[in-house]
Amino acid sequence: MKRAGVLFLAGVPVVATAVYFVLPSGAADAPAAPTSVGAQSSRDDAKDRAEQDHEQKQDKDDEIVASLPPGLAAPAKRELAHRLVASAEHSTTDWRSTYGIIEDRDDHCGYTAGIIGFCTGTHDLLTLVEHYTESHPGNGLARYLPALRKVDGTDSHEGLDPGFTDAWQAESELPEFRAAQEEERDRVYFEPAVRLAKLDGLGTLGQFVYYDAMVFHGTGTDENGFYALRERVLEKAKTPAAGGSERAYLDAFLDIRRATMLTRYPDRETSRVDTAQRRFLQAGNLELDTPLTWEMYGDSYTVS
């Protein structure tokens, strides 16, 4: 998996609350500006209003999402989504067999591990181990947290070798760590993708398109991250929620996503777009109905 190292909290307003004053030399005894208290109060009021507006927007969005069909969140579709992603990440549809996988894929992301391809170089593996350690202190991965923080954002193995790969595989035998992987996958990728896709007016296929894009490109703020990719798509096509055609929007999304993948990894395959999602779209299968057949890196898969 190739994703940005800094996670982005979509939809959370950023309000500046700090003001820095630079006093000239010798002005330490100068009286404070008489409007400073009022200015701070105004800033606090603006921050409160922004937070209230955000909460109201979140509540309204929650109502919209709750009123819609479950789509990809339905149990059978959720299982299908994880199988599709596993075929791209691990060349298998048995995603439950991938908790203990860990390898360096020479993609500048360090170690890639687990059911969704958490990476030591892209922040999400670090976050997973931190959250897991909060609820299970003394686990077999906790001692590697200092090293994981140090290599975050790089492809380095410093402090991880030897031992980390064995520790990951051993911990992945435990039900608690397997559950932690699933919770982190859903919290960071699946749930935000499905929610945003529904707000954009997309059906089950579109929700999966967002999910797979978040998994591969990440939820970061860099130019190759999911949200930057979506902004480029919005310059080309309207979402269904904004009155656009669902098929035209998804076609534009896949075009721009494919180009973004090749920009970052010119020599890598784009099967997850070309011989999977694009085929579903061309067939008009906007609800990801089964039976479903696709190809990934030359291998064929079918879910009946």
mmCIF file of C-alpha atoms in Angstrom:
data_model
loop_
_atom_site.group_PDB
_atom_site.id
_atom_site.type_symbol
_atom_site.label_atom_id
_atom_site.label_comp_id
_atom_site.label_asym_id
_atom_site.label_seq_id
_atom_site.Cartn_x
_atom_site.Cartn_y
_atom_site.Cartn_z
ATOM 1 C CA MET A 1 0.000 0.000 0.000
ATOM 2 C CA LYS A 2 1.222 3.470 -0.825
ATOM 3 C CA ARG A 3 -0.199 6.273 1.178
ATOM 4 C CA ALA A 4 0.690 9.570 2.751
ATOM 5 C CA GLY A 5 2.331 9.664 6.125
ATOM 6 C CA VAL A 6 0.168 12.334 7.729
ATOM 7 C CA LEU A 7 -3.441 11.435 8.370
ATOM 8 C CA PHE A 8 -6.013 14.065 7.486
ATOM 9 C CA LEU A 9 -9.183 14.584 9.526
ATOM 10 C CA ALA A 10 -11.684 15.378 6.794
ATOM 11 C CA GLY A 11 -14.241 18.022 7.520
ATOM 12 C CA VAL A 12 -12.699 19.307 10.750
ATOM 13 C CA PRO A 13 -12.300 23.083 10.628
ATOM 14 C CA VAL A 14 -8.930 24.533 11.486
ATOM 15 C CA VAL A 15 -9.248 27.746 13.449
ATOM 16 C CA ALA A 16 -6.240 29.892 14.282
ATOM 17 C CA THR A 17 -6.250 30.594 17.986
ATOM 18 C CA ALA A 18 -2.743 31.894 18.625
ATOM 19 C CA VAL A 19 -1.436 35.382 17.887
ATOM 20 C CA TYR A 20 2.254 36.204 18.164
ATOM 21 C CA PHE A 21 3.484 39.666 19.074
ATOM 22 C CA VAL A 22 7.033 40.790 18.326
ATOM 23 C CA LEU A 23 8.158 43.711 20.473
ATOM 24 C CA PRO A 24 10.991 45.966 19.365
ATOM 25 C CA SER A 25 14.150 46.024 21.454
ATOM 26 C CA GLY A 26 13.659 48.035 24.652
ATOM 27 C CA ALA A 27 9.862 47.864 24.483
ATOM 28 C CA ALA A 28 9.431 45.299 27.235
ATOM 29 C CA ASP A 29 7.833 47.921 29.486
ATOM 30 C CA ALA A 30 5.433 49.170 26.839
ATOM 31 C CA PRO A 31 1.760 48.940 27.837
ATOM 32 C CA ALA A 32 -0.283 46.160 26.314
ATOM 33 C CA ALA A 33 -2.576 47.065 23.463
ATOM 34 C CA PRO A 34 -5.913 48.060 24.981
ATOM 35 C CA THR A 35 -7.854 45.976 22.474
ATOM 36 C CA SER A 36 -6.033 42.688 23.132
ATOM 37 C CA VAL A 37 -8.690 41.305 25.509
ATOM 38 C CA GLY A 38 -11.488 42.197 23.123
ATOM 39 C CA ALA A 39 -9.601 40.762 20.168
ATOM 40 C CA GLN A 40 -9.010 37.493 22.028
ATOM 41 C CA SER A 41 -12.682 37.359 22.949
ATOM 42 C CA SER A 42 -13.649 37.860 19.311
ATOM 43 C CA ARG A 43 -11.305 35.085 18.264
ATOM 44 C CA ASP A 44 -12.768 32.786 20.914
ATOM 45 C CA ASP A 45 -16.292 33.625 19.717
ATOM 46 C CA ALA A 46 -15.294 32.900 16.107
ATOM 47 C CA LYS A 47 -13.799 29.586 17.153
ATOM 48 C CA ASP A 48 -16.949 28.655 19.079
ATOM 49 C CA ARG A 49 -19.150 29.560 16.109
ATOM 50 C CA ALA A 50 -16.977 27.531 13.749
ATOM 51 C CA GLU A 51 -17.154 24.524 16.053
ATOM 52 C CA GLN A 52 -20.923 24.863 16.376
ATOM 53 C CA ASP A 53 -21.304 25.150 12.597
ATOM 54 C CA HIS A 54 -19.162 22.060 12.160
ATOM 55 C CA GLU A 55 -21.195 20.079 14.693
ATOM 56 C CA GLN A 56 -24.433 21.136 13.000
ATOM 57 C CA LYS A 57 -23.013 20.102 9.617
ATOM 58 C CA GLN A 58 -21.918 16.759 11.059
ATOM 59 C CA ASP A 59 -25.381 16.184 12.539
ATOM 60 C CA LYS A 60 -27.037 16.990 9.215
ATOM 61 C CA ASP A 61 -24.645 14.700 7.363
ATOM 62 C CA ASP A 62 -25.338 11.947 9.901
ATOM 63 C CA GLU A 63 -29.052 12.244 9.174
ATOM 64 C CA ILE A 64 -28.447 12.035 5.424
ATOM 65 C CA VAL A 65 -26.221 8.955 5.733
ATOM 66 C CA ALA A 66 -28.643 7.262 8.134
ATOM 67 C CA SER A 67 -31.503 7.770 5.684
ATOM 68 C CA LEU A 68 -29.693 5.999 2.843
ATOM 69 C CA PRO A 69 -29.483 2.263 2.070
ATOM 70 C CA PRO A 70 -26.552 0.496 3.761
ATOM 71 C CA GLY A 71 -24.738 0.019 0.455
ATOM 72 C CA LEU A 72 -21.176 -1.180 1.013
ATOM 73 C CA ALA A 73 -21.809 -1.248 4.779
ATOM 74 C CA ALA A 74 -24.250 -4.159 4.396
ATOM 75 C CA PRO A 75 -22.574 -7.308 5.776
ATOM 76 C CA ALA A 76 -22.341 -9.171 2.454
ATOM 77 C CA LYS A 77 -21.070 -6.109 0.573
ATOM 78 C CA ARG A 78 -18.578 -5.292 3.320
ATOM 79 C CA GLU A 79 -17.186 -8.821 3.051
ATOM 80 C CA LEU A 80 -16.996 -8.443 -0.733
ATOM 81 C CA ALA A 81 -15.130 -5.147 -0.363
ATOM 82 C CA HIS A 82 -12.514 -6.727 1.886
ATOM 83 C CA ARG A 83 -12.071 -9.599 -0.568
ATOM 84 C CA LEU A 84 -11.569 -7.183 -3.448
ATOM 85 C CA VAL A 85 -8.973 -5.175 -1.520
ATOM 86 C CA ALA A 86 -7.185 -8.347 -0.396
ATOM 87 C CA SER A 87 -6.860 -9.454 -4.011
ATOM 88 C CA ALA A 88 -5.053 -6.197 -4.759
ATOM 89 C CA GLU A 89 -2.987 -6.009 -1.572
ATOM 90 C CA HIS A 90 -2.141 -9.687 -1.045
ATOM 91 C CA SER A 91 -3.236 -11.589 -4.185
ATOM 92 C CA THR A 92 -5.907 -13.544 -2.327
ATOM 93 C CA THR A 93 -9.594 -13.120 -1.580
ATOM 94 C CA ASP A 94 -9.149 -14.787 1.826
ATOM 95 C CA TRP A 95 -8.452 -11.588 3.716
ATOM 96 C CA ARG A 96 -8.604 -13.369 7.078
ATOM 97 C CA SER A 97 -5.434 -15.241 6.160
ATOM 98 C CA THR A 98 -3.441 -12.000 5.917
ATOM 99 C CA TYR A 99 -3.224 -10.707 9.519
ATOM 100 C CA GLY A 100 0.355 -11.951 9.883
ATOM 101 C CA ILE A 101 1.727 -10.993 6.466
ATOM 102 C CA ILE A 102 4.673 -8.580 6.679
ATOM 103 C CA GLU A 103 7.205 -7.720 3.983
ATOM 104 C CA ASP A 104 9.144 -4.854 2.441
ATOM 105 C CA ARG A 105 7.830 -4.391 -1.085
ATOM 106 C CA ASP A 106 10.546 -1.972 -2.118
ATOM 107 C CA ASP A 107 7.955 0.791 -2.601
ATOM 108 C CA HIS A 108 9.541 3.310 -0.196
ATOM 109 C CA CYS A 109 6.898 2.556 2.458
ATOM 110 C CA GLY A 110 9.018 0.369 4.730
ATOM 111 C CA TYR A 111 7.323 -2.780 5.976
ATOM 112 C CA THR A 112 3.817 -3.488 4.691
ATOM 113 C CA ALA A 113 1.793 -5.667 7.039
ATOM 114 C CA GLY A 114 -1.598 -7.003 7.969
ATOM 115 C CA ILE A 115 -5.056 -7.113 6.454
ATOM 116 C CA ILE A 116 -5.004 -3.686 4.844
ATOM 117 C CA GLY A 117 -1.295 -3.283 4.233
ATOM 118 C CA PHE A 118 -0.417 -1.044 7.184
ATOM 119 C CA CYS A 119 3.005 0.496 6.546
ATOM 120 C CA THR A 120 5.854 1.458 8.869
ATOM 121 C CA GLY A 121 6.637 4.431 6.646
ATOM 122 C CA THR A 122 3.141 5.851 6.283
ATOM 123 C CA HIS A 123 1.938 6.397 9.847
ATOM 124 C CA ASP A 124 -0.972 3.967 9.938
ATOM 125 C CA LEU A 125 1.028 1.013 11.271
ATOM 126 C CA LEU A 126 2.408 3.229 14.032
ATOM 127 C CA THR A 127 -1.107 4.413 14.907
ATOM 128 C CA LEU A 128 -2.361 0.829 14.970
ATOM 129 C CA VAL A 129 0.359 -0.287 17.393
ATOM 130 C CA GLU A 130 -0.160 2.803 19.580
ATOM 131 C CA HIS A 131 -3.899 2.181 19.870
ATOM 132 C CA TYR A 132 -3.366 -1.523 20.459
ATOM 133 C CA THR A 133 -0.828 -0.816 23.185
ATOM 134 C CA GLU A 134 -3.225 1.551 24.949
ATOM 135 C CA SER A 135 -5.675 -1.292 25.448
ATOM 136 C CA HIS A 136 -3.101 -4.107 25.664
ATOM 137 C CA PRO A 137 0.046 -2.773 27.365
ATOM 138 C CA GLY A 138 3.010 -5.093 27.357
ATOM 139 C CA ASN A 139 2.104 -6.675 24.040
ATOM 140 C CA GLY A 140 4.838 -8.090 21.817
ATOM 141 C CA LEU A 141 4.984 -5.012 19.568
ATOM 142 C CA ALA A 142 5.031 -2.324 22.248
ATOM 143 C CA ARG A 143 8.810 -2.385 22.643
ATOM 144 C CA TYR A 144 9.152 -1.327 19.001
ATOM 145 C CA LEU A 145 7.151 1.886 19.407
ATOM 146 C CA PRO A 146 10.233 4.145 19.758
ATOM 147 C CA ALA A 147 11.667 2.699 16.544
ATOM 148 C CA LEU A 148 8.310 2.936 14.736
ATOM 149 C CA ARG A 149 8.084 6.622 15.639
ATOM 150 C CA LYS A 150 11.630 7.178 14.407
ATOM 151 C CA VAL A 151 11.122 5.523 11.003
ATOM 152 C CA ASP A 152 7.646 6.979 10.427
ATOM 153 C CA GLY A 153 7.670 8.773 7.080
ATOM 154 C CA THR A 154 10.681 6.819 5.791
ATOM 155 C CA ASP A 155 11.429 3.375 4.396
ATOM 156 C CA SER A 156 14.045 2.681 7.077
ATOM 157 C CA HIS A 157 14.149 -0.496 9.178
ATOM 158 C CA GLU A 158 16.330 1.107 11.837
ATOM 159 C CA GLY A 159 15.490 -0.327 15.233
ATOM 160 C CA LEU A 160 13.089 -2.861 13.719
ATOM 161 C CA ASP A 161 15.575 -5.435 12.482
ATOM 162 C CA PRO A 162 15.968 -8.062 13.606
ATOM 163 C CA GLY A 163 12.862 -9.115 15.442
ATOM 164 C CA PHE A 164 9.987 -6.895 14.368
ATOM 165 C CA THR A 165 8.696 -9.165 11.612
ATOM 166 C CA ASP A 166 8.685 -12.179 13.944
ATOM 167 C CA ALA A 167 6.964 -10.125 16.651
ATOM 168 C CA TRP A 168 4.279 -8.994 14.187
ATOM 169 C CA GLN A 169 3.585 -12.553 13.053
ATOM 170 C CA ALA A 170 3.432 -13.828 16.621
ATOM 171 C CA GLU A 171 1.080 -11.043 17.741
ATOM 172 C CA SER A 172 -1.136 -11.662 14.709
ATOM 173 C CA GLU A 173 -1.975 -15.081 16.094
ATOM 174 C CA LEU A 174 -3.854 -13.381 18.935
ATOM 175 C CA PRO A 175 -7.586 -12.607 18.539
ATOM 176 C CA GLU A 176 -7.060 -9.259 20.276
ATOM 177 C CA PHE A 177 -4.559 -8.022 17.691
ATOM 178 C CA ARG A 178 -6.642 -9.323 14.822
ATOM 179 C CA ALA A 179 -9.595 -7.354 16.167
ATOM 180 C CA ALA A 180 -7.365 -4.278 16.517
ATOM 181 C CA GLN A 181 -6.362 -4.531 12.857
ATOM 182 C CA GLU A 182 -9.997 -4.712 11.792
ATOM 183 C CA GLU A 183 -10.991 -1.781 14.010
ATOM 184 C CA GLU A 184 -8.196 0.403 12.645
ATOM 185 C CA ARG A 185 -9.025 -0.542 9.050
ATOM 186 C CA ASP A 186 -12.661 0.418 9.578
ATOM 187 C CA ARG A 187 -11.950 3.603 11.524
ATOM 188 C CA VAL A 188 -9.329 5.028 9.177
ATOM 189 C CA TYR A 189 -10.444 3.761 5.783
ATOM 190 C CA PHE A 190 -13.725 1.906 5.434
ATOM 191 C CA GLU A 191 -16.117 4.061 7.456
ATOM 192 C CA PRO A 192 -14.847 7.473 6.214
ATOM 193 C CA ALA A 193 -14.881 6.233 2.600
ATOM 194 C CA VAL A 194 -18.428 4.897 2.746
ATOM 195 C CA ARG A 195 -19.692 7.991 4.547
ATOM 196 C CA LEU A 196 -18.161 10.467 2.097
ATOM 197 C CA ALA A 197 -19.251 8.419 -0.928
ATOM 198 C CA LYS A 198 -22.835 8.394 0.333
ATOM 199 C CA LEU A 199 -22.751 12.150 0.874
ATOM 200 C CA ASP A 200 -21.468 12.478 -2.695
ATOM 201 C CA GLY A 201 -24.495 10.517 -3.874
ATOM 202 C CA LEU A 202 -22.614 7.372 -4.874
ATOM 203 C CA GLY A 203 -23.961 3.826 -4.778
ATOM 204 C CA THR A 204 -22.214 0.668 -3.653
ATOM 205 C CA LEU A 205 -19.622 0.602 -6.450
ATOM 206 C CA GLY A 206 -18.740 4.256 -5.870
ATOM 207 C CA GLN A 207 -18.389 3.591 -2.163
ATOM 208 C CA PHE A 208 -15.941 0.800 -2.929
ATOM 209 C CA VAL A 209 -14.058 3.017 -5.389
ATOM 210 C CA TYR A 210 -13.538 5.537 -2.573
ATOM 211 C CA TYR A 211 -12.557 2.825 -0.101
ATOM 212 C CA ASP A 212 -9.935 1.267 -2.345
ATOM 213 C CA ALA A 213 -8.573 4.708 -3.247
ATOM 214 C CA MET A 214 -8.189 5.601 0.438
ATOM 215 C CA VAL A 215 -6.400 2.321 1.075
ATOM 216 C CA PHE A 216 -3.923 2.854 -1.752
ATOM 217 C CA HIS A 217 -3.457 6.630 -1.750
ATOM 218 C CA GLY A 218 -4.048 7.262 1.929
ATOM 219 C CA THR A 219 -5.991 9.879 3.794
ATOM 220 C CA GLY A 220 -3.074 12.298 3.823
ATOM 221 C CA THR A 221 -2.830 15.901 2.734
ATOM 222 C CA ASP A 222 -0.159 15.411 0.079
ATOM 223 C CA GLU A 223 -0.833 15.814 -3.635
ATOM 224 C CA ASN A 224 -1.196 12.058 -4.131
ATOM 225 C CA GLY A 225 -3.557 11.540 -1.199
ATOM 226 C CA PHE A 226 -7.220 10.663 -1.574
ATOM 227 C CA TYR A 227 -8.623 14.099 -0.802
ATOM 228 C CA ALA A 228 -6.336 15.872 -3.251
ATOM 229 C CA LEU A 229 -7.263 13.283 -5.869
ATOM 230 C CA ARG A 230 -10.979 13.900 -5.248
ATOM 231 C CA GLU A 231 -10.506 17.658 -5.580
ATOM 232 C CA ARG A 232 -8.975 17.147 -9.020
ATOM 233 C CA VAL A 233 -11.922 14.979 -10.020
ATOM 234 C CA LEU A 234 -14.382 17.678 -8.911
ATOM 235 C CA GLU A 235 -12.746 20.032 -11.405
ATOM 236 C CA LYS A 236 -13.748 17.605 -14.176
ATOM 237 C CA ALA A 237 -17.124 16.222 -13.101
ATOM 238 C CA LYS A 238 -19.963 16.835 -10.660
ATOM 239 C CA THR A 239 -20.870 14.321 -8.000
ATOM 240 C CA PRO A 240 -24.369 12.816 -8.229
ATOM 241 C CA ALA A 241 -25.246 14.778 -5.088
ATOM 242 C CA ALA A 242 -24.403 17.965 -7.014
ATOM 243 C CA GLY A 243 -26.507 16.935 -9.995
ATOM 244 C CA GLY A 244 -23.916 15.021 -12.004
ATOM 245 C CA SER A 245 -24.056 11.611 -13.619
ATOM 246 C CA GLU A 246 -22.825 8.826 -11.345
ATOM 247 C CA ARG A 247 -21.232 6.906 -14.195
ATOM 248 C CA ALA A 248 -19.555 10.017 -15.629
ATOM 249 C CA TYR A 249 -18.231 11.013 -12.195
ATOM 250 C CA LEU A 250 -16.833 7.551 -11.453
ATOM 251 C CA ASP A 251 -15.296 7.380 -14.925
ATOM 252 C CA ALA A 252 -13.499 10.675 -14.275
ATOM 253 C CA PHE A 253 -12.462 9.483 -10.822
ATOM 254 C CA LEU A 254 -10.905 6.299 -12.188
ATOM 255 C CA ASP A 255 -9.134 8.237 -14.961
ATOM 256 C CA ILE A 256 -7.525 10.630 -12.509
ATOM 257 C CA ARG A 257 -6.800 7.927 -9.982
ATOM 258 C CA ARG A 258 -5.019 5.810 -12.598
ATOM 259 C CA ALA A 259 -2.935 8.789 -13.718
ATOM 260 C CA THR A 260 -2.056 9.555 -10.091
ATOM 261 C CA MET A 261 -0.947 5.963 -9.495
ATOM 262 C CA LEU A 262 1.304 6.046 -12.542
ATOM 263 C CA THR A 263 2.753 9.420 -11.604
ATOM 264 C CA ARG A 264 4.000 8.012 -8.320
ATOM 265 C CA TYR A 265 4.804 4.470 -9.490
ATOM 266 C CA PRO A 266 5.340 4.520 -13.286
ATOM 267 C CA ASP A 267 6.361 0.862 -13.403
ATOM 268 C CA ARG A 268 3.556 -0.535 -11.260
ATOM 269 C CA GLU A 269 0.414 -2.245 -12.506
ATOM 270 C CA THR A 270 -2.958 -0.524 -12.302
ATOM 271 C CA SER A 271 -5.004 -3.723 -12.300
ATOM 272 C CA ARG A 272 -7.156 -2.647 -9.367
ATOM 273 C CA VAL A 273 -8.525 0.080 -11.636
ATOM 274 C CA ASP A 274 -8.233 -1.362 -15.148
ATOM 275 C CA THR A 275 -9.408 -4.963 -14.773
ATOM 276 C CA ALA A 276 -11.582 -4.622 -11.685
ATOM 277 C CA GLN A 277 -13.318 -1.320 -10.928
ATOM 278 C CA ARG A 278 -13.372 -0.099 -14.522
ATOM 279 C CA ARG A 279 -14.916 -3.351 -15.657
ATOM 280 C CA PHE A 280 -17.617 -3.151 -13.002
ATOM 281 C CA LEU A 281 -18.411 0.380 -14.128
ATOM 282 C CA GLN A 282 -18.447 -0.477 -17.823
ATOM 283 C CA ALA A 283 -20.851 -3.322 -17.069
ATOM 284 C CA GLY A 284 -23.154 -0.857 -15.309
ATOM 285 C CA ASN A 285 -22.811 -2.782 -12.044
ATOM 286 C CA LEU A 286 -23.211 0.255 -9.794
ATOM 287 C CA GLU A 287 -24.406 -1.892 -6.869
ATOM 288 C CA LEU A 288 -21.583 -4.453 -7.037
ATOM 289 C CA ASP A 289 -24.033 -7.274 -7.561
ATOM 290 C CA THR A 290 -22.655 -10.798 -7.579
ATOM 291 C CA PRO A 291 -21.529 -12.998 -9.195
ATOM 292 C CA LEU A 292 -18.519 -10.772 -9.706
ATOM 293 C CA THR A 293 -15.423 -11.603 -11.733
ATOM 294 C CA TRP A 294 -12.257 -9.536 -11.995
ATOM 295 C CA GLU A 295 -8.552 -9.846 -12.729
ATOM 296 C CA MET A 296 -5.643 -8.693 -10.588
ATOM 297 C CA TYR A 297 -2.034 -8.861 -11.807
ATOM 298 C CA GLY A 298 -3.017 -11.516 -14.334
ATOM 299 C CA ASP A 299 -4.930 -13.728 -11.886
ATOM 300 C CA SER A 300 -8.693 -14.160 -12.182
ATOM 301 C CA TYR A 301 -11.079 -14.090 -9.196
ATOM 302 C CA THR A 302 -14.786 -14.793 -8.886
ATOM 303 C CA VAL A 303 -17.175 -14.224 -5.997
ATOM 304 C CA SER A 304 -20.496 -15.956 -6.526
#
